[in-house]
Amino acid sequence: MPPLSLFNTMTRAIEPLTPADPPQVRLYCCGPTVYNYAHIGNLRTYIFEDLLRRTLKFNGFDVHHVMNITDVGHMTTDADAGDDKMEVAAQREHKSPWELARFYEEAFFHDTSLLNIERPDVTPRATEHVPEMIALIERLEANGCTYVTSEGVYFDTSRDEDYGKLARLQLSEQRQGARAEVVEDVTKRHPSDFVLWFLNKPTHIMHWPSKWGEGYPGWHIECSAMSMRYLGETFDLHCGGVDHIPVHHTNEIAQSESATGHPFVNCWLHGEFLLMDSEKVSKSKGGSVNTLQSLIDAGYDPLAYRYFCMQAHYRSRLNFSLDALDAATTGLRRIYSLSPESDTLARGREDWMEARQEVLDAINLDLGIPTAVGLLNGYGSFSLWREFDPILGLKLDERKHQSAETLPPEAQRIREQRAAARAAKDWKLSDGLRDELIAMGYEVLDSADGDIVRRKLI
Ligand code: AMP
Ligand code: ZN
């Protein structure tokens, strides 16, 4: 069986996974900044990371998965300029930054559970790991990699010979980038230098004492300190979205390796962006599609969004549209409606095993989930879909059971009345009957193929 191989952003090549301490795989994913609801673009990245985690487990690895919660220090630009996103949002919502963080952290885990994303083993909050961050900055200081200005303690990128190796940046390019997007910070020595510890921010509510003065940590040091705390100074896999390559992960590498003197991460994986443009939800009250809840409000199944994301490879951009989500809804329904009785592939043991291997090989080649989904759709075998559900996470057994469940007579009567109303294009009546079903605890999903009415899962 070919081993699991993954594209390493550092080497720009697909490499066999060789964990330092098999069967354990140590995996770190940059987690949410909890100042708002996750948007569906963020959620695409967490779905990709979940598919990775589940693929590792399917291949027999023992995954130790850490994902941080950023609840302080992520500025309104990925560099240090602007204000702390948490504090800006807290003011807007008239909450304390602590209350805000807990609220959006809970909302995040609610969304991820609706998407059947498994919870990482450890989800450390930045505000609960400040001593580890201070200790790491002290190590950097002892190694001569820092300097202090009125704004904060800075990492001196000129002290790091291979600064920018992940993004293959030249410092001159960094300088141009910095000029274009960041309000220049006059106190730092080089445009690529970044803040480890912010100082002299009297209006910042969250602050901690340190040998340099009262302040708060920078976003990059948070991930270095928390990943090393739970996974060791060198670990196997580190993930995030592609936007993290030039600044956040570049700076994580620089500070971690300058502190420890050895490699930080063996393999870097980055998920491409979901492009959203100005898609509007037309089926509900209106407003932009942005959050998972906006899709649910428009009548979509969260797992249809998960299935939609599985149509594109994680290293390709994906355009979001409601038409594509409709197609994913229909596709998912087709999978749920596959009948185990007419599963001809399941009757020939050898053919089934061969098909299974073909699908697994596709997945194991840099998470070729779209290829695997194409193969599975081609085979149309319920038992084969079910075999891979531990990776794909479409809840086949649960949903199968639900669609087979007969509705109680009252719900069935309303459903039939609604079907008649829809056939007569009496949308007002059909919407009213839909609301009745929802009030009775059902969810109602419509498509060109008809409706699905089932007990609400959440
Ligand atoms: P944040 O909460 O802003 O730190 O972002 C959480 C994750 O979402 C990070 O891994 C980002 O790289 C990723 N991300 C941000 N925007 C998008 C997008 N449009 N599509 C996919 N991933 C994204
Ligand atoms: Zn991070």
Short mmCIF file of C-alpha atoms and ligand atoms in Angstrom, two decimals:
data_model
loop_
_atom_site.label_atom_id
_atom_site.label_comp_id
_atom_site.label_asym_id
_atom_site.label_seq_id
_atom_site.Cartn_x
_atom_site.Cartn_y
_atom_site.Cartn_z
CA MET A 1 0.00 0.00 0.00
CA PRO A 2 1.49 3.41 -0.91
CA PRO A 3 2.09 5.47 2.21
CA LEU A 4 0.20 8.61 3.02
CA SER A 5 1.91 11.52 1.28
CA LEU A 6 1.30 15.19 1.78
CA PHE A 7 2.38 18.40 0.06
CA ASN A 8 4.88 20.20 2.25
CA THR A 9 4.75 23.96 1.69
CA MET A 10 8.34 24.24 2.92
CA THR A 11 9.80 21.99 0.20
CA ARG A 12 6.98 22.54 -2.35
CA ALA A 13 6.86 18.77 -2.87
CA ILE A 14 4.58 15.84 -2.03
CA GLU A 15 6.42 13.77 0.57
CA PRO A 16 5.63 10.53 2.41
CA LEU A 17 4.55 11.26 5.95
CA THR A 18 7.30 10.18 8.34
CA PRO A 19 6.30 11.10 11.87
CA ALA A 20 9.14 11.36 14.38
CA ASP A 21 7.50 9.01 16.83
CA PRO A 22 5.12 6.64 14.99
CA PRO A 23 2.34 5.76 15.33
CA GLN A 24 1.91 9.12 17.00
CA VAL A 25 1.43 12.16 14.74
CA ARG A 26 1.69 15.54 16.37
CA LEU A 27 -0.54 18.02 14.58
CA TYR A 28 -1.01 21.74 15.24
CA CYS A 29 -3.66 23.87 13.53
CA CYS A 30 -3.96 27.63 13.90
CA GLY A 31 -7.33 28.16 15.50
CA PRO A 32 -9.92 30.90 15.36
CA THR A 33 -9.59 34.45 16.55
CA VAL A 34 -12.76 34.57 18.60
CA TYR A 35 -13.93 38.12 17.93
CA ASN A 36 -16.78 37.20 15.60
CA TYR A 37 -18.57 34.20 14.08
CA ALA A 38 -16.36 32.07 11.85
CA HIS A 39 -17.17 32.75 8.20
CA ILE A 40 -17.66 29.90 5.78
CA GLY A 41 -14.16 30.54 4.37
CA ASN A 42 -12.61 29.91 7.79
CA LEU A 43 -14.79 26.82 8.07
CA ARG A 44 -13.46 25.46 4.78
CA THR A 45 -9.99 25.46 6.36
CA TYR A 46 -11.24 23.63 9.47
CA ILE A 47 -13.01 21.06 7.26
CA PHE A 48 -9.73 20.46 5.40
CA GLU A 49 -7.91 19.98 8.72
CA ASP A 50 -10.62 17.60 9.91
CA LEU A 51 -10.28 15.54 6.72
CA LEU A 52 -6.53 15.40 7.38
CA ARG A 53 -7.02 14.33 10.99
CA ARG A 54 -9.52 11.64 10.04
CA THR A 55 -7.28 10.39 7.20
CA LEU A 56 -4.38 10.07 9.63
CA LYS A 57 -6.56 8.06 12.00
CA PHE A 58 -7.90 5.87 9.18
CA ASN A 59 -4.28 5.04 8.30
CA GLY A 60 -3.68 3.85 11.84
CA PHE A 61 -1.88 6.88 13.21
CA ASP A 62 -2.48 8.03 16.71
CA VAL A 63 -3.17 11.74 16.22
CA HIS A 64 -2.36 14.25 18.89
CA HIS A 65 -4.14 17.34 17.62
CA VAL A 66 -3.79 20.80 19.15
CA MET A 67 -5.67 23.90 17.98
CA ASN A 68 -5.29 27.23 19.75
CA ILE A 69 -7.98 29.77 20.52
CA THR A 70 -6.69 33.29 19.84
CA ASP A 71 -8.40 35.49 22.41
CA VAL A 72 -5.87 38.32 22.58
CA GLY A 73 -3.21 40.01 20.46
CA HIS A 74 -4.39 39.43 16.85
CA MET A 75 -4.25 42.89 15.37
CA THR A 76 -6.55 44.19 12.64
CA THR A 77 -3.73 43.52 10.18
CA ASP A 78 -1.74 40.27 10.26
CA ALA A 79 1.30 42.39 11.04
CA ASP A 80 1.32 44.55 14.16
CA ALA A 81 -0.48 47.62 12.92
CA GLY A 82 -4.01 48.61 13.91
CA ASP A 83 -5.80 47.53 17.05
CA ASP A 84 -6.43 44.22 18.74
CA LYS A 85 -9.41 42.60 16.97
CA MET A 86 -10.75 41.37 20.31
CA GLU A 87 -10.83 44.80 21.88
CA VAL A 88 -12.36 46.50 18.83
CA ALA A 89 -15.16 43.92 18.75
CA ALA A 90 -15.68 44.08 22.52
CA GLN A 91 -16.26 47.83 22.27
CA ARG A 92 -18.65 47.37 19.37
CA GLU A 93 -20.67 44.74 21.25
CA HIS A 94 -20.45 46.45 24.66
CA LYS A 95 -18.94 43.33 26.20
CA SER A 96 -15.71 42.70 27.99
CA PRO A 97 -13.12 41.06 25.73
CA TRP A 98 -13.30 38.01 28.01
CA GLU A 99 -17.07 37.65 27.60
CA LEU A 100 -16.76 38.20 23.87
CA ALA A 101 -14.08 35.51 23.58
CA ARG A 102 -16.13 32.89 25.42
CA PHE A 103 -19.23 33.70 23.39
CA TYR A 104 -17.54 33.32 20.00
CA GLU A 105 -15.49 30.34 21.11
CA GLU A 106 -18.71 28.53 21.97
CA ALA A 107 -20.26 29.62 18.66
CA PHE A 108 -17.21 28.27 16.84
CA PHE A 109 -17.47 24.84 18.43
CA HIS A 110 -21.20 24.82 17.76
CA ASP A 111 -20.52 25.41 14.04
CA THR A 112 -17.75 22.84 13.86
CA SER A 113 -19.89 20.19 15.53
CA LEU A 114 -22.70 20.85 13.02
CA LEU A 115 -20.12 20.26 10.29
CA ASN A 116 -19.11 17.00 11.99
CA ILE A 117 -15.61 18.35 12.54
CA GLU A 118 -13.96 16.36 15.32
CA ARG A 119 -12.78 18.36 18.27
CA PRO A 120 -8.99 18.61 18.63
CA ASP A 121 -7.51 16.89 21.67
CA VAL A 122 -6.31 20.15 23.21
CA THR A 123 -7.69 23.64 22.50
CA PRO A 124 -5.52 26.02 24.53
CA ARG A 125 -6.55 29.64 24.93
CA ALA A 126 -3.88 32.29 24.44
CA THR A 127 -4.92 34.20 27.57
CA GLU A 128 -4.28 31.08 29.66
CA HIS A 129 -0.72 30.60 28.35
CA VAL A 130 0.87 33.98 28.87
CA PRO A 131 3.62 32.62 31.21
CA GLU A 132 4.75 30.22 28.44
CA MET A 133 4.85 33.14 25.97
CA ILE A 134 6.88 35.31 28.34
CA ALA A 135 9.31 32.43 28.92
CA LEU A 136 9.78 32.02 25.16
CA ILE A 137 10.40 35.74 24.68
CA GLU A 138 12.97 35.57 27.50
CA ARG A 139 14.74 32.76 25.66
CA LEU A 140 14.82 34.86 22.51
CA GLU A 141 16.14 37.79 24.50
CA ALA A 142 18.89 35.62 25.99
CA ASN A 143 19.83 34.59 22.43
CA GLY A 144 20.13 38.23 21.38
CA CYS A 145 17.18 38.15 18.98
CA THR A 146 15.07 40.94 20.48
CA TYR A 147 15.09 44.67 21.13
CA VAL A 148 12.72 46.89 23.09
CA THR A 149 11.11 50.15 21.96
CA SER A 150 8.30 52.26 23.36
CA GLU A 151 5.86 50.08 21.35
CA GLY A 152 6.99 46.70 22.55
CA VAL A 153 9.52 43.92 22.55
CA TYR A 154 10.43 43.16 18.93
CA PHE A 155 11.83 40.12 17.19
CA ASP A 156 14.88 41.23 15.21
CA THR A 157 14.51 39.44 11.87
CA SER A 158 18.04 40.41 10.81
CA ARG A 159 19.30 37.95 13.45
CA ASP A 160 17.59 35.06 11.69
CA GLU A 161 19.61 33.99 8.66
CA ASP A 162 16.88 32.05 6.92
CA TYR A 163 14.01 34.38 7.78
CA GLY A 164 11.22 33.99 5.21
CA LYS A 165 12.21 30.49 4.03
CA LEU A 166 8.65 29.15 4.13
CA ALA A 167 7.31 31.82 1.82
CA ARG A 168 10.65 32.05 -0.03
CA LEU A 169 10.66 35.71 0.73
CA GLN A 170 13.59 37.98 0.25
CA LEU A 171 13.76 40.56 2.98
CA SER A 172 13.59 43.22 0.25
CA GLU A 173 10.22 41.80 -0.87
CA GLN A 174 9.04 41.80 2.73
CA ARG A 175 9.96 45.43 2.94
CA GLN A 176 7.81 46.28 -0.08
CA GLY A 177 4.92 44.19 1.25
CA ALA A 178 5.19 45.91 4.56
CA ARG A 179 5.03 49.32 2.95
CA ALA A 180 2.00 48.44 0.92
CA GLU A 181 -0.22 47.04 3.62
CA VAL A 182 1.00 48.21 6.97
CA VAL A 183 1.06 51.61 8.54
CA GLU A 184 4.77 51.93 9.12
CA ASP A 185 5.83 51.54 12.72
CA VAL A 186 8.62 54.07 13.13
CA THR A 187 10.03 52.44 16.22
CA LYS A 188 11.09 49.17 14.62
CA ARG A 189 14.44 48.64 12.92
CA HIS A 190 13.40 46.56 9.91
CA PRO A 191 9.96 46.42 8.31
CA SER A 192 9.83 42.64 8.74
CA ASP A 193 10.46 42.81 12.52
CA PHE A 194 7.42 42.03 14.58
CA VAL A 195 6.10 42.49 18.10
CA LEU A 196 6.48 39.70 20.63
CA TRP A 197 5.10 41.71 23.52
CA PHE A 198 3.11 44.94 23.20
CA LEU A 199 3.95 47.73 25.65
CA ASN A 200 2.48 51.10 26.58
CA LYS A 201 -1.08 50.39 25.49
CA PRO A 202 -2.95 51.91 28.43
CA THR A 203 -6.40 51.46 26.87
CA HIS A 204 -5.90 47.75 26.19
CA ILE A 205 -8.09 45.96 28.75
CA MET A 206 -6.29 42.61 28.73
CA HIS A 207 -2.76 43.03 30.05
CA TRP A 208 -0.24 41.11 32.12
CA PRO A 209 2.89 42.05 34.06
CA SER A 210 6.27 41.19 32.56
CA LYS A 211 9.89 42.14 33.09
CA TRP A 212 9.51 44.65 30.21
CA GLY A 213 6.35 46.19 31.69
CA GLU A 214 2.58 45.66 31.57
CA GLY A 215 1.50 44.46 28.18
CA TYR A 216 0.11 41.65 26.07
CA PRO A 217 1.50 39.08 23.65
CA GLY A 218 1.69 39.28 19.87
CA TRP A 219 -0.32 36.76 17.87
CA HIS A 220 2.67 34.90 16.42
CA ILE A 221 4.34 34.14 19.76
CA GLU A 222 1.06 32.65 20.97
CA CYS A 223 1.13 29.85 18.42
CA SER A 224 4.83 29.10 18.97
CA ALA A 225 4.42 28.95 22.74
CA MET A 226 1.24 26.86 22.73
CA SER A 227 2.31 24.41 20.02
CA MET A 228 5.64 23.75 21.73
CA ARG A 229 3.97 23.48 25.13
CA TYR A 230 1.72 20.62 23.97
CA LEU A 231 3.65 19.03 21.10
CA GLY A 232 7.33 19.58 21.90
CA GLU A 233 9.93 21.80 20.25
CA THR A 234 9.82 19.89 16.97
CA PHE A 235 6.59 18.32 15.77
CA ASP A 236 5.21 16.66 12.66
CA LEU A 237 2.49 18.73 11.03
CA HIS A 238 1.36 22.34 11.16
CA CYS A 239 -1.66 23.63 9.22
CA GLY A 240 -3.48 26.83 8.42
CA GLY A 241 -4.85 28.83 5.52
CA VAL A 242 -2.54 30.06 2.75
CA ASP A 243 -2.76 33.61 4.07
CA HIS A 244 -0.60 32.47 6.99
CA ILE A 245 2.41 31.61 4.83
CA PRO A 246 4.04 35.04 4.40
CA VAL A 247 3.56 36.53 7.86
CA HIS A 248 2.15 34.38 10.65
CA HIS A 249 3.86 31.06 9.92
CA THR A 250 7.00 32.80 8.70
CA ASN A 251 7.22 34.54 12.06
CA GLU A 252 6.31 31.41 14.04
CA ILE A 253 9.24 29.61 12.39
CA ALA A 254 11.66 32.49 12.94
CA GLN A 255 10.97 32.87 16.64
CA SER A 256 10.63 29.15 17.44
CA GLU A 257 13.83 28.11 15.68
CA SER A 258 15.77 31.13 17.00
CA ALA A 259 14.74 30.15 20.53
CA THR A 260 15.37 26.40 20.35
CA GLY A 261 18.09 26.11 17.70
CA HIS A 262 16.35 23.22 15.93
CA PRO A 263 13.62 22.74 13.32
CA PHE A 264 10.15 23.72 14.46
CA VAL A 265 7.92 21.66 12.15
CA ASN A 266 8.61 18.79 9.74
CA CYS A 267 5.77 19.38 7.30
CA TRP A 268 3.63 22.48 6.64
CA LEU A 269 0.17 22.18 5.06
CA HIS A 270 -1.91 25.08 3.81
CA GLY A 271 -5.51 25.17 2.67
CA GLU A 272 -6.48 27.46 -0.20
CA PHE A 273 -9.17 30.08 0.09
CA LEU A 274 -12.89 29.89 -0.39
CA LEU A 275 -13.87 32.79 -2.62
CA MET A 276 -17.18 34.32 -1.71
CA ASP A 277 -17.59 37.60 -3.57
CA SER A 278 -20.97 39.08 -2.92
CA GLU A 279 -23.17 36.02 -2.90
CA LYS A 280 -26.54 36.76 -1.38
CA VAL A 281 -28.89 34.42 0.39
CA SER A 282 -31.98 34.65 -1.75
CA LYS A 283 -34.05 32.00 -0.04
CA SER A 284 -34.34 33.65 3.34
CA LYS A 285 -34.65 37.15 4.60
CA GLY A 286 -31.66 38.29 2.59
CA GLY A 287 -28.24 39.47 3.65
CA SER A 288 -24.88 38.12 2.71
CA VAL A 289 -23.93 34.49 2.98
CA ASN A 290 -21.15 34.57 5.43
CA THR A 291 -21.72 32.30 8.40
CA LEU A 292 -22.84 28.72 8.69
CA GLN A 293 -25.98 29.98 10.43
CA SER A 294 -26.85 32.07 7.35
CA LEU A 295 -26.78 28.85 5.30
CA ILE A 296 -28.90 27.02 7.87
CA ASP A 297 -31.37 29.92 7.91
CA ALA A 298 -31.63 29.58 4.16
CA GLY A 299 -32.57 25.92 4.59
CA TYR A 300 -29.24 24.24 3.90
CA ASP A 301 -27.87 21.24 5.72
CA PRO A 302 -24.44 21.96 7.29
CA LEU A 303 -23.25 18.62 5.92
CA ALA A 304 -24.13 19.79 2.41
CA TYR A 305 -21.59 22.57 2.97
CA ARG A 306 -19.07 19.97 4.15
CA TYR A 307 -19.79 17.89 1.04
CA PHE A 308 -19.50 21.00 -1.14
CA CYS A 309 -16.02 21.66 0.29
CA MET A 310 -15.03 18.09 -0.56
CA GLN A 311 -15.56 18.80 -4.26
CA ALA A 312 -12.32 20.79 -4.50
CA HIS A 313 -8.81 19.78 -3.53
CA TYR A 314 -7.61 21.62 -0.44
CA ARG A 315 -4.81 23.28 -2.42
CA SER A 316 -7.23 24.74 -4.99
CA ARG A 317 -9.33 27.79 -4.61
CA LEU A 318 -13.03 27.12 -4.39
CA ASN A 319 -15.75 29.48 -5.53
CA PHE A 320 -18.76 29.54 -3.29
CA SER A 321 -22.17 29.86 -4.89
CA LEU A 322 -25.64 28.85 -3.85
CA ASP A 323 -26.03 26.96 -7.13
CA ALA A 324 -23.00 24.85 -6.21
CA LEU A 325 -24.41 24.34 -2.73
CA ASP A 326 -27.73 23.24 -4.24
CA ALA A 327 -25.84 20.73 -6.38
CA ALA A 328 -24.00 19.46 -3.29
CA THR A 329 -27.34 19.11 -1.46
CA THR A 330 -28.73 16.99 -4.28
CA GLY A 331 -25.52 14.95 -4.43
CA LEU A 332 -25.60 14.30 -0.72
CA ARG A 333 -29.21 13.26 -0.88
CA ARG A 334 -28.37 10.82 -3.63
CA ILE A 335 -25.75 9.23 -1.36
CA TYR A 336 -28.21 8.97 1.54
CA SER A 337 -30.75 7.36 -0.72
CA LEU A 338 -28.41 4.61 -2.01
CA SER A 339 -29.94 1.29 -1.20
CA PRO A 340 -27.81 -1.35 0.52
CA GLU A 341 -29.98 -3.99 -1.19
CA SER A 342 -28.96 -2.93 -4.69
CA ASP A 343 -25.27 -2.65 -3.78
CA THR A 344 -23.89 -4.99 -6.43
CA LEU A 345 -20.27 -4.17 -5.64
CA ALA A 346 -20.72 -5.46 -2.08
CA ARG A 347 -21.54 -8.91 -3.46
CA GLY A 348 -18.09 -9.48 -4.97
CA ARG A 349 -15.65 -9.39 -2.10
CA GLU A 350 -12.57 -9.03 -4.29
CA ASP A 351 -13.99 -6.26 -6.44
CA TRP A 352 -15.06 -4.44 -3.33
CA MET A 353 -11.58 -4.70 -1.81
CA GLU A 354 -10.02 -3.48 -5.03
CA ALA A 355 -12.36 -0.49 -5.18
CA ARG A 356 -11.66 0.26 -1.54
CA GLN A 357 -7.94 0.32 -2.24
CA GLU A 358 -8.41 2.58 -5.23
CA VAL A 359 -10.35 5.10 -3.13
CA LEU A 360 -7.86 4.92 -0.27
CA ASP A 361 -4.92 5.44 -2.63
CA ALA A 362 -6.63 8.56 -4.00
CA ILE A 363 -7.09 9.93 -0.47
CA ASN A 364 -3.57 9.04 0.58
CA LEU A 365 -2.07 10.96 -2.31
CA ASP A 366 -2.08 14.40 -0.71
CA LEU A 367 -5.69 14.13 0.46
CA GLY A 368 -7.26 13.55 -2.94
CA ILE A 369 -10.73 13.76 -1.48
CA PRO A 370 -12.39 15.07 -4.69
CA THR A 371 -10.94 12.13 -6.65
CA ALA A 372 -12.16 9.76 -3.95
CA VAL A 373 -15.63 11.31 -4.01
CA GLY A 374 -15.70 10.95 -7.81
CA LEU A 375 -14.77 7.28 -7.54
CA LEU A 376 -17.34 6.65 -4.83
CA ASN A 377 -20.04 8.34 -6.86
CA GLY A 378 -19.03 6.21 -9.84
CA TYR A 379 -19.30 2.97 -7.87
CA GLY A 380 -22.57 4.02 -6.25
CA SER A 381 -22.01 1.45 -3.54
CA PHE A 382 -23.52 2.29 -0.19
CA SER A 383 -21.17 -0.02 1.68
CA LEU A 384 -18.13 1.64 0.07
CA TRP A 385 -19.35 5.12 1.00
CA ARG A 386 -19.93 3.82 4.48
CA GLU A 387 -16.43 2.35 4.63
CA PHE A 388 -14.98 5.83 4.10
CA ASP A 389 -17.43 7.72 6.27
CA PRO A 390 -14.91 7.76 9.14
CA ILE A 391 -12.87 10.08 6.86
CA LEU A 392 -15.60 11.87 4.94
CA GLY A 393 -17.82 12.46 7.96
CA LEU A 394 -21.18 12.57 6.15
CA LYS A 395 -22.97 10.66 8.94
CA LEU A 396 -24.25 8.00 6.58
CA ASP A 397 -25.62 5.63 9.18
CA GLU A 398 -27.43 8.29 11.15
CA ARG A 399 -28.97 9.93 8.09
CA LYS A 400 -29.87 6.65 6.47
CA HIS A 401 -31.80 5.74 9.56
CA GLN A 402 -33.52 9.10 9.57
CA SER A 403 -34.65 9.10 5.97
CA ALA A 404 -36.00 5.58 6.44
CA GLU A 405 -38.00 6.72 9.46
CA THR A 406 -41.67 7.18 8.65
CA LEU A 407 -43.19 10.45 9.67
CA PRO A 408 -46.03 10.45 12.20
CA PRO A 409 -49.44 10.88 10.49
CA GLU A 410 -49.88 14.56 11.39
CA ALA A 411 -46.47 15.53 9.94
CA GLN A 412 -47.07 13.34 6.89
CA ARG A 413 -50.43 15.06 6.27
CA ILE A 414 -48.82 18.53 6.36
CA ARG A 415 -46.03 17.33 4.12
CA GLU A 416 -48.52 16.11 1.53
CA GLN A 417 -50.51 19.35 1.68
CA ARG A 418 -47.27 21.22 1.17
CA ALA A 419 -46.30 19.10 -1.83
CA ALA A 420 -49.70 19.96 -3.37
CA ALA A 421 -49.19 23.66 -2.59
CA ARG A 422 -45.76 23.59 -4.22
CA ALA A 423 -47.12 21.85 -7.28
CA ALA A 424 -49.76 24.63 -7.53
CA LYS A 425 -46.98 27.21 -7.02
CA ASP A 426 -48.79 28.53 -3.94
CA TRP A 427 -45.59 29.61 -2.23
CA LYS A 428 -47.35 31.43 0.57
CA LEU A 429 -49.23 28.32 1.64
CA SER A 430 -46.21 26.06 1.17
CA ASP A 431 -44.01 28.40 3.27
CA GLY A 432 -46.66 28.42 6.00
CA LEU A 433 -46.81 24.61 6.03
CA ARG A 434 -43.02 24.47 6.07
CA ASP A 435 -43.03 26.70 9.16
CA GLU A 436 -45.56 24.38 10.79
CA LEU A 437 -43.25 21.39 10.23
CA ILE A 438 -40.29 23.35 11.58
CA ALA A 439 -42.29 24.34 14.66
CA MET A 440 -43.04 20.64 15.20
CA GLY A 441 -39.28 19.96 15.32
CA TYR A 442 -38.63 18.90 11.73
CA GLU A 443 -36.24 20.22 9.17
CA VAL A 444 -37.38 20.61 5.63
CA LEU A 445 -34.99 20.54 2.70
CA ASP A 446 -36.18 21.25 -0.81
CA SER A 447 -34.59 20.61 -4.16
CA ALA A 448 -35.64 19.92 -7.72
CA ASP A 449 -35.96 16.23 -6.76
CA GLY A 450 -38.55 16.89 -4.06
CA ASP A 451 -38.36 17.45 -0.34
CA ILE A 452 -36.81 15.73 2.64
CA VAL A 453 -38.59 16.10 5.95
CA ARG A 454 -36.88 14.73 8.98
CA ARG A 455 -36.52 15.27 12.67
CA LYS A 456 -34.12 18.10 13.33
CA LEU A 457 -30.75 16.82 14.45
CA ILE A 458 -29.67 19.82 16.46
P1 AMP B 1 -8.69 33.63 11.73
O1 AMP B 1 -9.80 33.32 12.68
O2 AMP B 1 -8.86 34.93 11.03
O3 AMP B 1 -7.33 33.52 12.37
O4 AMP B 1 -8.75 32.54 10.56
C1 AMP B 1 -8.99 31.19 10.82
C2 AMP B 1 -8.52 30.32 9.67
O5 AMP B 1 -9.27 30.55 8.48
C3 AMP B 1 -7.06 30.54 9.29
O6 AMP B 1 -6.42 29.28 9.10
C4 AMP B 1 -7.15 31.31 7.97
O7 AMP B 1 -6.03 31.07 7.18
C5 AMP B 1 -8.39 30.72 7.36
N1 AMP B 1 -9.10 31.57 6.38
C6 AMP B 1 -9.34 32.90 6.43
N2 AMP B 1 -10.06 33.31 5.35
C7 AMP B 1 -10.30 32.19 4.59
C8 AMP B 1 -11.00 31.93 3.36
N3 AMP B 1 -11.63 32.88 2.67
N4 AMP B 1 -11.01 30.66 2.90
C9 AMP B 1 -10.40 29.66 3.58
N5 AMP B 1 -9.74 29.85 4.75
C10 AMP B 1 -9.68 31.09 5.25
ZN ZN B 2 -1.04 30.26 14.44
#
